[in-house]
Structure formats: structure tokens, C-alpha cells
Amino acid sequence: MLQDIPTPTRRETSSCVLDTERLTLRRPTLADVRAIARLANDRRIAENTRRLPYPYLQDHAVNFVRTMADAGDNAFLIENNFVPIGMVGVSWSERDAPELGYWLGVEHWGQGFGTEAARATIDYFFEEFDFDQLHAGARVTNPTSRNVLEKCGFQWSGVELHRFEALGSSTPVDRFRLSRGVWSSLKNWTSALRRVR
Ligand SMILES: CC(C)(COP(=O)(O)OP(=O)(O)OC[C@H]1O[C@@H](n2cnc3c(N)ncnc32)[C@H](O)[C@@H]1OP(=O)(O)O)[C@@H](O)C(=O)NCCC(=O)NCCS
């Protein structure tokens, strides 16, 4: 995922950094390739992401960062306390169907970081690009990613077969969509204050 992205029309082109409560999302540089390769080189990640190879070598990370530099800042390195923990971004490999993708180093799973990074990237996408839909997919055997997508407001849209590089074959993937309308409703939905009478 996130390897081959021609930059579509964006409202502004400057590189940007996204800050959330616990995370900083920024453009990866060549200084990050060692960390990216160390985090990504795990079969449990490769088998759940379409384009990540396994084993994932430092050269893969170099190519990835160079491609990103040419294409624009559509992929973010995720940092927690200045430590790289994974990647998130939007891929335009299908030009009219931008797709959210993400992965975290295994030692960082299960702490809500995936959802936090996905939400920040979704906000960035709808605020910066003139698209009405963001797409995403999770292997039918990947309930964790499905959970992340549903917590972000994505709705299931069907099952497709997709090729996964690390598997060397195609496998069923649950497809999801998030519309600008749903995203905007979720952003505006503030909680009622509770009073005791
Ligand atoms: C997908 C991934 C980024 C999730 O990151 P994460 O930080 O662990 O996710 P979060 O903690 O934000 O949320 C995971 C949710 O799934 C739930 N979950 C975890 N394992 C689950 C399982 N086996 N069944 C059902 N739900 C599960 C968690 O409880 C959590 O939900 P909750 O907050 O309601 O409790 C991480 O697992 C990963 O990198 N996987 C490999 C790559 C991948 O799958 N990428 C996505 C496809 S592009």
C-alpha cells in the first residue's frame, strides 16, 4: 500500500504535519528508512496489506520514501513520543477511488493508535481534497482493521478479491466507504450534557 501515488488536485501543496493527542503524523524522509524497515518487516503486517513485500528490506523503505517525495505528502510516518511506530496515508493507485491504508509495528498494536492515526488522516483527506468518498479495505480475516474502520464511520460495501504481494495470490477483502456527509455528521455530533434532577 501507499507505494505508487500520483498526487491529485489538492487545495494547497505545502508539506504538512498532523498532531493528535498522542501522535505526530509527518512526511517520511530518508533518515527514517531504518525505522520503517524494522517496523514493516513482519509477516503479520505484510499479510494484511496489499503492497508491502515480505521480507521488507531497507531498500524497499528507500524506494518508498523516494516515491513519496516525488508524489507529494500523501503518506505519513506515525510517531509516538518522537518514536516511529507505523505508516498511514491515502493511495491514489486508482485515481477516482482514493483509499485509506495503515499499518503499525506489532509492538504498538492494541493501544488505539491505529484508530487515532486513521481519524487524523481522514480529517486531513476531507479537509484538503475535493472528493466525496474515501475507500478502504480489510481482509475478511482481519477483524482488528475492520474495527478501526467502523470506529471511523466507514460502512461495509461488499467483498472483492485483491492481490496481496506477500501472499503471492488474491484473497477476499471486505470493502468499506466513508462519505463526506457521514464524516461531517460524525464531526458535528457533540454529546448532550447530562444533568441529574
Ligand atoms: C490494523 C492495525 C493498524 C490496528 O492498530 P491498533 O492500534 O491495534 O488498533 P486500535 O487499537 O485503534 O483498534 C483496534 C480495535 O480492534 C479490536 N480488536 C483487536 N483484535 C480484534 C479481534 N481479533 N476481533 C475483534 N476486534 C478486535 C480492538 O479491541 C480495538 O477496538 P476497541 O477500541 O473498540 O477495543 C494493526 O493491527 C496493524 O498494523 N495490522 C497489520 C496491518 C493491517 O492490518 N493494516 C490494515 C489494512 S490496510
Short mmCIF file of C-alpha atoms and ligand atoms in Angstrom, two decimals:
data_model
loop_
_atom_site.label_atom_id
_atom_site.label_comp_id
_atom_site.label_asym_id
_atom_site.label_seq_id
_atom_site.Cartn_x
_atom_site.Cartn_y
_atom_site.Cartn_z
CA MET A 1 0.00 0.00 0.00
CA LEU A 2 0.93 3.64 -0.25
CA GLN A 3 3.69 2.96 -2.75
CA ASP A 4 2.62 4.48 -6.07
CA ILE A 5 0.68 7.65 -5.65
CA PRO A 6 0.31 10.36 -8.30
CA THR A 7 -0.78 13.49 -6.43
CA PRO A 8 -4.27 14.64 -7.38
CA THR A 9 -5.57 18.18 -7.08
CA ARG A 10 -5.18 19.44 -3.56
CA ARG A 11 -6.28 22.72 -2.05
CA GLU A 12 -2.71 23.52 -1.01
CA THR A 13 0.55 21.79 -1.74
CA SER A 14 2.77 22.55 1.24
CA SER A 15 4.01 19.62 3.29
CA CYS A 16 2.05 19.27 6.49
CA VAL A 17 2.32 17.69 9.91
CA LEU A 18 -0.72 16.37 11.78
CA ASP A 19 -0.76 16.35 15.57
CA THR A 20 -3.22 14.28 17.59
CA GLU A 21 -3.43 13.75 21.32
CA ARG A 22 -0.63 11.14 21.35
CA LEU A 23 0.72 11.07 17.81
CA THR A 24 2.55 13.17 15.25
CA LEU A 25 2.00 12.31 11.59
CA ARG A 26 4.65 13.65 9.25
CA ARG A 27 6.19 13.03 5.88
CA PRO A 28 8.82 10.25 5.98
CA THR A 29 12.40 11.10 4.97
CA LEU A 30 15.47 9.02 4.11
CA ALA A 31 16.52 9.37 7.76
CA ASP A 32 13.52 7.16 8.64
CA VAL A 33 14.24 4.20 6.36
CA ARG A 34 15.93 2.07 9.01
CA ALA A 35 13.00 2.52 11.40
CA ILE A 36 10.41 1.91 8.67
CA ALA A 37 12.14 -1.29 7.53
CA ARG A 38 12.46 -2.59 11.09
CA LEU A 39 8.78 -1.95 11.83
CA ALA A 40 7.43 -3.23 8.50
CA ASN A 41 9.47 -6.42 8.33
CA ASP A 42 6.86 -8.66 9.90
CA ARG A 43 4.71 -11.22 8.13
CA ARG A 44 1.66 -10.27 10.24
CA ILE A 45 1.78 -6.80 8.67
CA ALA A 46 2.62 -7.87 5.11
CA GLU A 47 -0.17 -10.45 5.01
CA ASN A 48 -2.73 -7.77 5.81
CA THR A 49 -1.54 -5.01 3.47
CA ARG A 50 -1.80 -5.26 -0.29
CA ARG A 51 1.53 -3.92 -1.46
CA LEU A 52 4.01 -4.45 1.38
CA PRO A 53 6.54 -7.13 0.48
CA TYR A 54 7.90 -9.69 2.94
CA PRO A 55 10.69 -9.72 3.87
CA TYR A 56 10.69 -5.92 3.90
CA LEU A 57 14.24 -4.70 3.32
CA GLN A 58 15.83 -1.31 3.83
CA ASP A 59 15.88 -0.85 0.01
CA HIS A 60 12.09 -1.18 -0.01
CA ALA A 61 11.90 1.65 2.51
CA VAL A 62 14.31 3.80 0.46
CA ASN A 63 12.18 3.32 -2.68
CA PHE A 64 9.03 4.05 -0.75
CA VAL A 65 10.37 7.31 0.74
CA ARG A 66 11.72 8.44 -2.66
CA THR A 67 8.39 7.72 -4.34
CA MET A 68 6.62 9.69 -1.63
CA ALA A 69 8.99 12.63 -2.09
CA ASP A 70 8.19 12.72 -5.82
CA ALA A 71 4.47 12.20 -5.39
CA GLY A 72 3.69 14.63 -2.55
CA ASP A 73 2.81 14.11 1.08
CA ASN A 74 0.05 11.53 0.90
CA ALA A 75 1.73 9.14 3.32
CA PHE A 76 2.55 9.94 6.91
CA LEU A 77 5.04 8.39 9.26
CA ILE A 78 3.30 7.93 12.62
CA GLU A 79 5.33 8.89 15.70
CA ASN A 80 4.52 8.50 19.36
CA ASN A 81 6.83 10.50 21.65
CA PHE A 82 9.15 11.09 18.67
CA VAL A 83 9.46 7.31 18.07
CA PRO A 84 8.27 5.98 14.66
CA ILE A 85 5.53 3.38 15.12
CA GLY A 86 3.99 2.92 11.64
CA MET A 87 2.56 4.49 8.50
CA VAL A 88 -0.80 5.83 7.39
CA GLY A 89 -1.91 7.51 4.20
CA VAL A 90 -4.18 7.77 1.21
CA SER A 91 -3.33 5.94 -2.00
CA TRP A 92 -4.44 7.10 -5.44
CA SER A 93 -3.41 3.97 -7.31
CA GLU A 94 -7.00 4.03 -8.58
CA ARG A 95 -7.26 7.69 -9.41
CA ASP A 96 -11.00 8.10 -8.82
CA ALA A 97 -11.09 5.91 -5.72
CA PRO A 98 -8.70 7.23 -3.06
CA GLU A 99 -8.05 4.58 -0.44
CA LEU A 100 -7.02 4.81 3.22
CA GLY A 101 -4.25 2.44 4.31
CA TYR A 102 -2.29 1.98 7.51
CA TRP A 103 -0.06 -0.35 9.44
CA LEU A 104 1.70 -0.26 12.81
CA GLY A 105 4.74 -2.11 14.12
CA VAL A 106 3.39 -5.14 16.01
CA GLU A 107 4.66 -3.94 19.40
CA HIS A 108 2.40 -0.88 19.03
CA TRP A 109 -0.87 -2.73 18.38
CA GLY A 110 -3.78 -2.68 20.80
CA GLN A 111 -3.42 0.83 22.23
CA GLY A 112 -5.81 2.73 19.96
CA PHE A 113 -3.01 4.24 17.86
CA GLY A 114 -4.40 2.80 14.60
CA THR A 115 -7.77 4.49 15.11
CA GLU A 116 -6.17 7.77 16.24
CA ALA A 117 -3.91 7.90 13.17
CA ALA A 118 -6.72 6.88 10.80
CA ARG A 119 -9.04 9.60 12.14
CA ALA A 120 -6.39 12.30 11.71
CA THR A 121 -5.74 11.18 8.13
CA ILE A 122 -9.46 11.06 7.31
CA ASP A 123 -9.89 14.64 8.58
CA TYR A 124 -6.88 15.71 6.52
CA PHE A 125 -8.30 13.98 3.43
CA PHE A 126 -11.76 15.57 3.57
CA GLU A 127 -10.36 18.98 4.53
CA GLU A 128 -7.69 19.04 1.81
CA PHE A 129 -9.20 17.20 -1.18
CA ASP A 130 -12.36 17.66 -3.21
CA PHE A 131 -13.50 14.04 -3.04
CA ASP A 132 -16.85 12.88 -1.68
CA GLN A 133 -15.80 9.34 -0.79
CA LEU A 134 -12.85 7.68 0.86
CA HIS A 135 -12.44 3.93 0.33
CA ALA A 136 -10.75 1.28 2.47
CA GLY A 137 -10.41 -2.47 2.66
CA ALA A 138 -9.57 -5.15 5.20
CA ARG A 139 -9.03 -8.84 4.61
CA VAL A 140 -12.05 -10.80 5.78
CA THR A 141 -9.69 -12.43 8.29
CA ASN A 142 -8.68 -9.04 9.78
CA PRO A 143 -11.31 -8.05 12.39
CA THR A 144 -8.93 -5.55 14.00
CA SER A 145 -8.73 -3.40 10.89
CA ARG A 146 -12.45 -3.78 10.29
CA ASN A 147 -12.97 -2.46 13.82
CA VAL A 148 -10.73 0.54 13.16
CA LEU A 149 -12.69 1.38 10.00
CA GLU A 150 -16.07 1.03 11.68
CA LYS A 151 -14.94 3.22 14.60
CA CYS A 152 -14.05 5.86 12.00
CA GLY A 153 -17.54 5.71 10.42
CA PHE A 154 -16.77 3.54 7.37
CA GLN A 155 -19.65 1.46 6.05
CA TRP A 156 -19.29 -2.00 4.53
CA SER A 157 -19.85 -2.02 0.78
CA GLY A 158 -19.10 -5.59 -0.31
CA VAL A 159 -16.38 -8.18 -0.77
CA GLU A 160 -13.79 -8.19 -3.54
CA LEU A 161 -10.78 -10.31 -4.39
CA HIS A 162 -7.48 -8.42 -4.18
CA ARG A 163 -3.93 -9.49 -4.80
CA PHE A 164 -1.57 -9.32 -1.81
CA GLU A 165 2.09 -9.12 -2.71
CA ALA A 166 3.33 -11.01 0.35
CA LEU A 167 0.85 -13.83 -0.24
CA GLY A 168 1.64 -14.01 -3.94
CA SER A 169 -2.07 -14.56 -4.57
CA SER A 170 -5.51 -12.98 -4.30
CA THR A 171 -7.69 -13.16 -1.24
CA PRO A 172 -11.16 -11.85 -0.20
CA VAL A 173 -11.25 -8.32 1.15
CA ASP A 174 -14.16 -6.55 2.85
CA ARG A 175 -14.59 -3.17 1.17
CA PHE A 176 -15.69 -0.04 3.03
CA ARG A 177 -16.65 3.53 2.15
CA LEU A 178 -16.80 6.73 4.15
CA SER A 179 -18.77 9.57 2.57
CA ARG A 180 -18.07 13.23 3.19
CA GLY A 181 -21.64 13.51 4.55
CA VAL A 182 -21.16 10.80 7.18
CA TRP A 183 -17.75 12.17 8.13
CA SER A 184 -19.13 15.66 8.53
CA SER A 185 -22.10 14.42 10.63
CA LEU A 186 -19.77 12.49 12.92
CA LYS A 187 -17.56 15.56 13.35
CA ASN A 188 -20.55 17.73 14.24
CA TRP A 189 -22.25 15.29 16.58
CA THR A 190 -21.47 16.71 20.02
CA SER A 191 -22.61 14.87 23.14
CA ALA A 192 -25.55 16.05 25.20
CA LEU A 193 -24.69 17.25 28.67
CA ARG A 194 -26.22 15.02 31.33
CA ARG A 195 -27.94 16.63 34.31
CA VAL A 196 -29.35 14.94 37.37
CA ARG A 197 -32.70 16.34 38.57
C1 LIG B 1 -4.86 -2.63 11.86
C2 LIG B 1 -3.90 -2.02 12.90
C3 LIG B 1 -3.28 -0.75 12.35
C4 LIG B 1 -4.75 -1.72 14.14
O1 LIG B 1 -3.99 -0.90 15.01
P1 LIG B 1 -4.35 -0.79 16.57
O2 LIG B 1 -3.70 0.43 17.09
O3 LIG B 1 -4.03 -2.07 17.24
O4 LIG B 1 -5.95 -0.59 16.50
P2 LIG B 1 -6.84 0.10 17.60
O5 LIG B 1 -6.31 -0.27 18.96
O6 LIG B 1 -7.02 1.55 17.28
O7 LIG B 1 -8.26 -0.58 17.35
C5 LIG B 1 -8.38 -1.97 17.19
C6 LIG B 1 -9.78 -2.38 17.58
O8 LIG B 1 -10.00 -3.70 17.16
C7 LIG B 1 -10.32 -4.51 18.28
N1 LIG B 1 -9.77 -5.83 18.04
C8 LIG B 1 -8.49 -6.24 18.13
N2 LIG B 1 -8.41 -7.54 17.81
C9 LIG B 1 -9.66 -7.96 17.50
C10 LIG B 1 -10.22 -9.20 17.10
N3 LIG B 1 -9.46 -10.28 16.93
N4 LIG B 1 -11.55 -9.24 16.86
C11 LIG B 1 -12.32 -8.17 17.01
N5 LIG B 1 -11.84 -6.97 17.39
C12 LIG B 1 -10.53 -6.86 17.63
C13 LIG B 1 -9.71 -3.81 19.46
O9 LIG B 1 -10.33 -4.17 20.67
C14 LIG B 1 -9.99 -2.36 19.09
O10 LIG B 1 -11.34 -1.98 19.27
P3 LIG B 1 -11.80 -1.19 20.60
O11 LIG B 1 -11.03 0.10 20.64
O12 LIG B 1 -13.26 -0.98 20.36
O13 LIG B 1 -11.47 -2.07 21.76
C15 LIG B 1 -2.78 -3.04 13.28
O14 LIG B 1 -3.38 -4.19 13.81
C16 LIG B 1 -1.92 -3.42 12.09
O15 LIG B 1 -0.98 -2.72 11.75
N6 LIG B 1 -2.24 -4.58 11.44
C17 LIG B 1 -1.47 -5.06 10.29
C18 LIG B 1 -1.69 -4.20 9.05
C19 LIG B 1 -3.15 -4.00 8.73
O16 LIG B 1 -3.99 -4.83 9.00
N7 LIG B 1 -3.46 -2.83 8.13
C20 LIG B 1 -4.82 -2.51 7.73
C21 LIG B 1 -5.15 -2.94 6.37
S1 LIG B 1 -4.63 -1.72 5.17
#
